[in-house]
Coordinates of C-alpha atoms in Angstrom, one line a residue:
M1 CA 16.9 -4.7 -14.4
A2 CA 17.5 -4.0 -10.7
V3 CA 18.7 -6.9 -8.6
K4 CA 16.8 -7.7 -5.4
V5 CA 18.7 -9.0 -2.5
S6 CA 17.3 -11.6 -0.1
F7 CA 18.4 -12.2 3.5
Q8 CA 17.4 -14.7 6.2
E9 CA 15.7 -14.1 9.5
K10 CA 19.0 -14.6 11.4
D11 CA 20.6 -11.9 9.4
F12 CA 18.0 -9.3 10.5
L13 CA 18.2 -10.6 14.1
S14 CA 21.8 -9.6 14.1
C15 CA 20.7 -6.1 13.0
C16 CA 18.0 -5.8 15.7
G17 CA 17.4 -8.3 18.5
S18 CA 13.6 -8.4 18.2
T19 CA 12.3 -11.6 16.7
T20 CA 9.2 -9.9 15.6
F21 CA 11.3 -7.4 13.7
A22 CA 13.5 -10.1 12.1
Q23 CA 10.4 -12.2 11.1
H24 CA 8.7 -9.3 9.4
M25 CA 11.9 -8.2 7.6
A26 CA 12.5 -11.7 6.3
S27 CA 8.9 -11.9 5.1
A28 CA 9.4 -8.5 3.3
S29 CA 12.7 -9.6 1.7
P30 CA 14.1 -9.4 -1.0
F31 CA 14.9 -5.7 -1.2
S32 CA 15.8 -3.6 -4.2
S33 CA 18.2 -1.4 -2.3
L34 CA 19.5 -0.5 1.2
D35 CA 17.1 2.5 1.1
H36 CA 14.2 0.1 0.5
A37 CA 15.2 -2.1 3.4
I38 CA 15.6 0.8 5.8
S39 CA 12.2 2.2 4.8
V40 CA 10.6 -1.1 5.6
A41 CA 12.6 -1.5 8.8
R42 CA 11.5 1.8 10.1
D43 CA 7.9 1.0 9.4
V44 CA 8.2 -2.4 11.1
W45 CA 10.1 -1.1 14.1
F46 CA 7.8 1.9 14.9
N47 CA 4.5 0.5 13.7
T48 CA 4.5 -3.2 14.2
V49 CA 7.0 -4.2 16.9
D50 CA 5.3 -3.9 20.4
V51 CA 6.8 -2.9 23.7
N52 CA 8.0 -6.4 24.5
G53 CA 9.8 -6.5 21.1
W54 CA 11.5 -3.2 21.9
L55 CA 12.7 -4.6 25.2
Q56 CA 13.9 -7.8 23.6
A57 CA 16.0 -5.8 21.1
F58 CA 17.4 -3.6 23.9
S59 CA 18.5 -6.7 25.8
A60 CA 20.7 -7.9 22.9
H61 CA 23.1 -5.1 23.5
P62 CA 26.0 -5.1 26.0
Q63 CA 26.3 -2.1 28.4
I64 CA 28.5 0.6 27.0
G65 CA 32.0 -0.1 28.1
Q66 CA 31.6 -3.8 28.3
R67 CA 33.5 -6.0 25.9
H68 CA 31.2 -9.0 25.9
A69 CA 27.7 -9.1 24.5
P70 CA 24.8 -10.9 26.2
S71 CA 24.9 -14.7 25.7
H72 CA 21.7 -14.7 23.7
A73 CA 23.1 -12.2 21.1
S74 CA 24.3 -13.7 17.8
Q75 CA 28.0 -13.8 17.0
T76 CA 27.6 -11.3 14.3
S77 CA 25.7 -8.9 16.6
A78 CA 28.4 -9.3 19.2
Q79 CA 31.1 -8.5 16.6
W80 CA 29.2 -5.4 15.4
S81 CA 28.7 -4.2 19.0
K82 CA 32.4 -4.5 19.7
G83 CA 33.2 -2.4 16.5
E84 CA 30.6 0.2 17.4
Q85 CA 32.1 0.7 20.8
S86 CA 35.7 0.7 19.5
T87 CA 36.1 4.5 19.7
A88 CA 34.6 4.6 23.3
L89 CA 36.9 1.8 24.4
A90 CA 40.0 3.4 22.7
T91 CA 39.4 6.7 24.5
A92 CA 38.5 5.2 27.9
T93 CA 40.6 5.4 31.1
G94 CA 40.3 3.3 34.1
S95 CA 38.4 6.0 36.0
S96 CA 36.1 6.8 33.1
L97 CA 35.2 3.1 32.7
Q98 CA 34.4 2.9 36.4
E99 CA 32.2 6.0 36.3
L100 CA 30.5 4.7 33.2
S101 CA 29.8 1.4 34.9
E102 CA 28.3 3.1 37.9
W103 CA 26.0 5.3 35.8
N104 CA 25.0 2.2 33.7
A105 CA 23.9 0.6 36.9
R106 CA 21.9 3.7 38.0
Y107 CA 20.3 3.9 34.6
W108 CA 19.3 0.2 34.7
E109 CA 17.8 0.6 38.2
K110 CA 15.7 3.6 37.1
F111 CA 14.5 2.4 33.6
G112 CA 14.8 -1.3 33.7
F113 CA 16.8 -1.7 30.4
V114 CA 20.3 -1.1 29.2
F115 CA 21.4 2.5 28.2
L116 CA 21.2 2.5 24.5
I117 CA 23.0 4.9 22.2
C118 CA 24.4 4.8 18.7
A119 CA 28.0 4.7 19.9
S120 CA 29.8 4.6 16.6
G121 CA 32.5 7.3 16.6
R122 CA 31.7 8.6 20.1
S123 CA 34.2 8.9 22.9
T124 CA 33.7 7.6 26.4
D125 CA 33.3 11.2 27.7
E126 CA 30.6 12.0 25.1
I127 CA 28.7 8.9 25.9
L128 CA 28.9 9.4 29.6
A129 CA 27.7 13.0 29.3
E130 CA 24.7 11.8 27.2
L131 CA 23.9 9.1 29.7
K132 CA 23.9 11.6 32.6
R133 CA 21.7 14.0 30.6
R134 CA 19.1 11.3 29.6
Y135 CA 19.1 9.9 33.2
T136 CA 16.9 12.8 34.2
N137 CA 14.2 11.9 31.7
R138 CA 10.8 10.4 32.7
P139 CA 10.7 6.7 31.9
I140 CA 8.2 6.9 29.1
V141 CA 10.2 9.6 27.4
E142 CA 13.4 7.7 27.7
F143 CA 11.8 4.6 26.4
E144 CA 10.9 6.4 23.2
I145 CA 14.5 7.8 22.9
A146 CA 16.0 4.4 23.3
A147 CA 13.8 3.1 20.5
Q148 CA 15.1 5.9 18.3
E149 CA 18.7 5.0 19.1
Q150 CA 18.0 1.3 18.4
M151 CA 16.7 2.3 14.9
K152 CA 19.9 4.3 14.3
I153 CA 22.0 1.2 15.2
T154 CA 19.7 -1.0 13.0
E155 CA 20.2 1.3 10.0
L156 CA 24.0 1.1 10.4
R157 CA 23.9 -2.7 10.7
L158 CA 21.6 -3.0 7.7
A159 CA 24.3 -1.1 5.8
K160 CA 26.9 -3.6 6.9
L161 CA 24.6 -6.4 5.9
F162 CA 24.2 -5.0 2.4
S163 CA 28.0 -4.3 2.2
S164 CA 28.8 -8.0 3.0
K165 CA 26.3 -9.1 0.4
E166 CA 28.0 -6.8 -2.1
S167 CA 31.4 -8.3 -1.6
I168 CA 30.0 -11.8 -2.1
S169 CA 28.0 -10.9 -5.2
S170 CA 30.5 -8.6 -6.9
T171 CA 32.1 -11.3 -9.0
T172 CA 28.9 -12.9 -10.4
D173 CA 27.6 -11.0 -13.4
K174 CA 26.9 -7.5 -14.7
D175 CA 23.7 -7.0 -12.9
S176 CA 25.3 -8.1 -9.6
T177 CA 28.1 -5.6 -10.2
M178 CA 25.6 -2.8 -10.7
F179 CA 23.8 -3.7 -7.5
A180 CA 27.1 -3.7 -5.6
K181 CA 27.8 -0.2 -6.7
K182 CA 24.3 0.9 -5.7
A183 CA 24.5 -0.8 -2.3
E184 CA 27.8 1.0 -1.6
E185 CA 26.4 4.3 -2.6
D186 CA 23.4 3.7 -0.3
R187 CA 25.6 2.6 2.5
I188 CA 27.7 5.8 2.3
S189 CA 24.6 7.9 2.2
I190 CA 23.0 6.3 5.2
I191 CA 26.1 6.3 7.4
G192 CA 26.8 9.9 6.3
G193 CA 23.4 10.9 7.4
H194 CA 24.2 10.2 11.0
V195 CA 27.4 12.3 11.1
T196 CA 26.4 15.3 8.9
A197 CA 23.5 17.8 9.0
A198 CA 20.3 16.4 7.7
S199 CA 20.1 19.2 5.2
E200 CA 23.3 18.3 3.4
S201 CA 23.1 16.2 0.3
P202 CA 25.4 13.1 -0.2
V203 CA 28.2 13.7 -2.7
G204 CA 28.1 12.0 -6.0
K205 CA 25.3 10.2 -7.7
S206 CA 21.8 10.8 -6.3
I207 CA 20.0 7.7 -5.0
Q208 CA 16.5 7.0 -6.2
A209 CA 14.5 6.4 -3.1
P210 CA 11.8 3.7 -3.2
S211 CA 8.1 4.3 -2.6
R212 CA 7.2 4.8 1.0
S213 CA 5.6 2.1 3.1
R214 CA 3.8 4.6 5.4
P215 CA 2.5 8.1 5.2
P216 CA 5.1 10.9 5.5
I217 CA 3.5 12.3 8.6
T218 CA 2.6 10.1 11.6
T219 CA 2.0 10.5 15.3
H220 CA 1.9 8.5 18.5
V221 CA 0.3 9.6 21.8
L222 CA 1.6 8.5 25.2
D223 CA -0.1 9.2 28.5
T224 CA 2.7 10.1 30.9
S225 CA 0.4 10.0 34.0
R226 CA -0.5 6.4 33.3
G227 CA 2.8 5.4 31.8
G228 CA 1.2 3.9 28.7
P229 CA -0.3 4.7 25.3
A230 CA -3.3 7.0 25.0
A231 CA -6.1 5.2 23.0
G232 CA -9.2 6.8 21.4
I233 CA -7.9 10.3 20.8
D234 CA -9.2 12.0 17.7
V235 CA -6.4 13.4 15.5
L236 CA -6.7 16.0 12.8
L237 CA -4.1 17.0 10.2
E238 CA -4.4 20.3 8.3
A239 CA -2.2 22.2 5.8
W240 CA -1.8 26.0 5.5
R241 CA -3.2 27.3 2.2
G242 CA -3.9 30.9 3.2
A243 CA -3.4 34.0 1.1
Q244 CA -0.2 34.6 3.0
S245 CA 2.8 32.3 2.6
R246 CA 2.6 31.3 6.3
P247 CA 0.3 31.9 9.2
E248 CA 1.3 34.9 11.5
F249 CA 1.4 34.6 15.2
G250 CA -1.4 36.5 16.9
T251 CA -3.6 36.9 13.8
T252 CA -6.8 35.0 12.8
D253 CA -6.3 32.5 10.0
N254 CA -9.4 33.5 8.0
G255 CA -9.9 30.0 6.7
G256 CA -6.3 29.4 5.8
W257 CA -6.1 25.9 7.3
V258 CA -7.3 23.2 4.9
F259 CA -8.3 19.7 6.1
H260 CA -5.8 17.0 5.2
G261 CA -7.0 13.9 7.1
S262 CA -8.2 12.6 10.4
S263 CA -8.0 9.4 12.4
K264 CA -8.0 8.0 16.0
T265 CA -5.3 6.5 18.1
D266 CA -5.4 2.8 18.6
S267 CA -4.7 0.7 21.7
D268 CA -1.0 1.3 21.2
G269 CA -1.5 5.1 21.0
R270 CA -0.6 5.1 17.3
C271 CA -2.7 7.0 14.8
G272 CA -4.1 5.7 11.6
Q273 CA -3.4 7.2 8.2
L274 CA -3.6 11.0 8.1
M275 CA -2.5 11.5 4.5
S276 CA -1.8 9.6 1.4
I277 CA 1.4 7.6 1.0
V278 CA 3.4 9.7 -1.4
D279 CA 7.1 9.8 -2.2
N280 CA 7.3 13.7 -1.9
V281 CA 5.3 15.4 0.8
P282 CA 4.3 18.9 -0.4
P283 CA 6.5 21.4 1.4
G284 CA 4.6 23.8 3.6
I285 CA 3.2 24.4 7.1
Y286 CA 1.1 21.8 8.8
R287 CA -1.0 21.6 11.9
I288 CA -1.7 18.4 13.8
S289 CA -4.4 18.7 16.5
F290 CA -5.4 16.2 19.3
N291 CA -8.9 16.2 20.9
T292 CA -7.6 15.8 24.4
S293 CA -10.8 16.8 26.1
K294 CA -12.6 13.7 24.9
Y295 CA -9.8 11.6 26.2
N296 CA -9.6 13.3 29.6
P297 CA -12.6 15.6 30.2
N298 CA -11.1 16.8 33.5
G299 CA -7.7 17.7 32.0
F300 CA -6.4 21.3 31.6
F301 CA -6.3 21.2 27.7
P302 CA -9.5 21.0 25.7
Y303 CA -7.3 20.2 22.7
V304 CA -3.6 20.4 21.7
S305 CA -2.3 21.7 18.3
I306 CA 1.2 21.5 17.0
V307 CA 2.3 23.6 14.0
F308 CA 5.4 22.6 12.1
E309 CA 7.0 23.3 8.7
I310 CA 8.3 20.9 6.1
R311 CA 10.9 22.5 3.8
E312 CA 11.6 21.7 0.2
S313 CA 14.9 19.9 1.2
Q314 CA 12.9 17.7 3.6
K315 CA 10.1 16.6 1.3
R316 CA 11.4 13.0 1.1
E317 CA 11.8 12.6 4.8
H318 CA 9.5 11.1 7.4
F319 CA 8.0 13.2 10.1
H320 CA 6.9 11.5 13.3
V321 CA 5.2 13.9 15.7
P322 CA 4.7 12.1 19.1
L323 CA 2.7 13.7 21.9
L324 CA 3.6 13.1 25.5
L325 CA 0.5 14.0 27.4
S326 CA -0.6 14.4 31.1
P327 CA -3.7 16.1 32.6
F328 CA -1.8 19.4 33.1
S329 CA 1.1 19.4 30.6
F330 CA 2.2 18.1 27.2
S331 CA 5.4 18.0 25.2
T332 CA 6.5 16.9 21.8
Y333 CA 9.6 16.5 19.6
R334 CA 10.3 15.3 16.1
G335 CA 10.9 11.6 15.9
S336 CA 12.0 9.4 13.0

């Protein structure tokens, strides 16, 4: 029988400085595996924690290049931050630290929060180059990127949390020993996922992922002209089921697109459930469309459609397709 592991709110607060995040994770505990905990953590972070919670989590991190964490950060969080920045500090020079400090100040002045990046294994030069690149982003775009980076850090810290529990429980009984081995395998898989291509499979025993806590395809609409979420936009998800294996550019689809689900964005710009919560999303080509004319009748786009493909090797992944919208432009990217 699988052993479930329980943690306290303070443990999760060390992983992510949002009290809302820590409270929801503690309520959802115990977890059957690291994968299970990370699945719930992603759902809580992206679908439950609000803007203030994101900012609270950001504020628990020291600036890159600083050796001391903020006073309100826990001792464990401070120790982990120091370890995560060890490569950057080891490769830094006096001049590079000075330049990093200057760019940190510029970033804070523009965006109002600390520059956040999953720094593990990155040199000072790498981090500085990324800081300069992201400095050119619009605030609402950078805010979303920072949240993605926070989630990467949280995942790594959850792995450390499970690893510490493993060392404590490894001498108890046979079930605990089995869990320790499972937690270690999960930890290696998660950390490896951040340093290898997403298409590569972890070496060794395959890990049985738990059931999802949210649909495999989600979206989030942000109005860049207002600097906030876009509420009340109708969203439609379709899947390609035409005679040809894939739709061809410049040809009519002849009824090849099949309705999958629809919903409307809420006050936070997030869309309701567009498809069933399944472990394996059917591979294929999908189209997600947004009724932008209803949201902004005077805008340039009557509607926006985004077509993307989910491959066989990606069927257990989560696909977040955010839309950054203004009256005369839009952009998107694949989130977590």
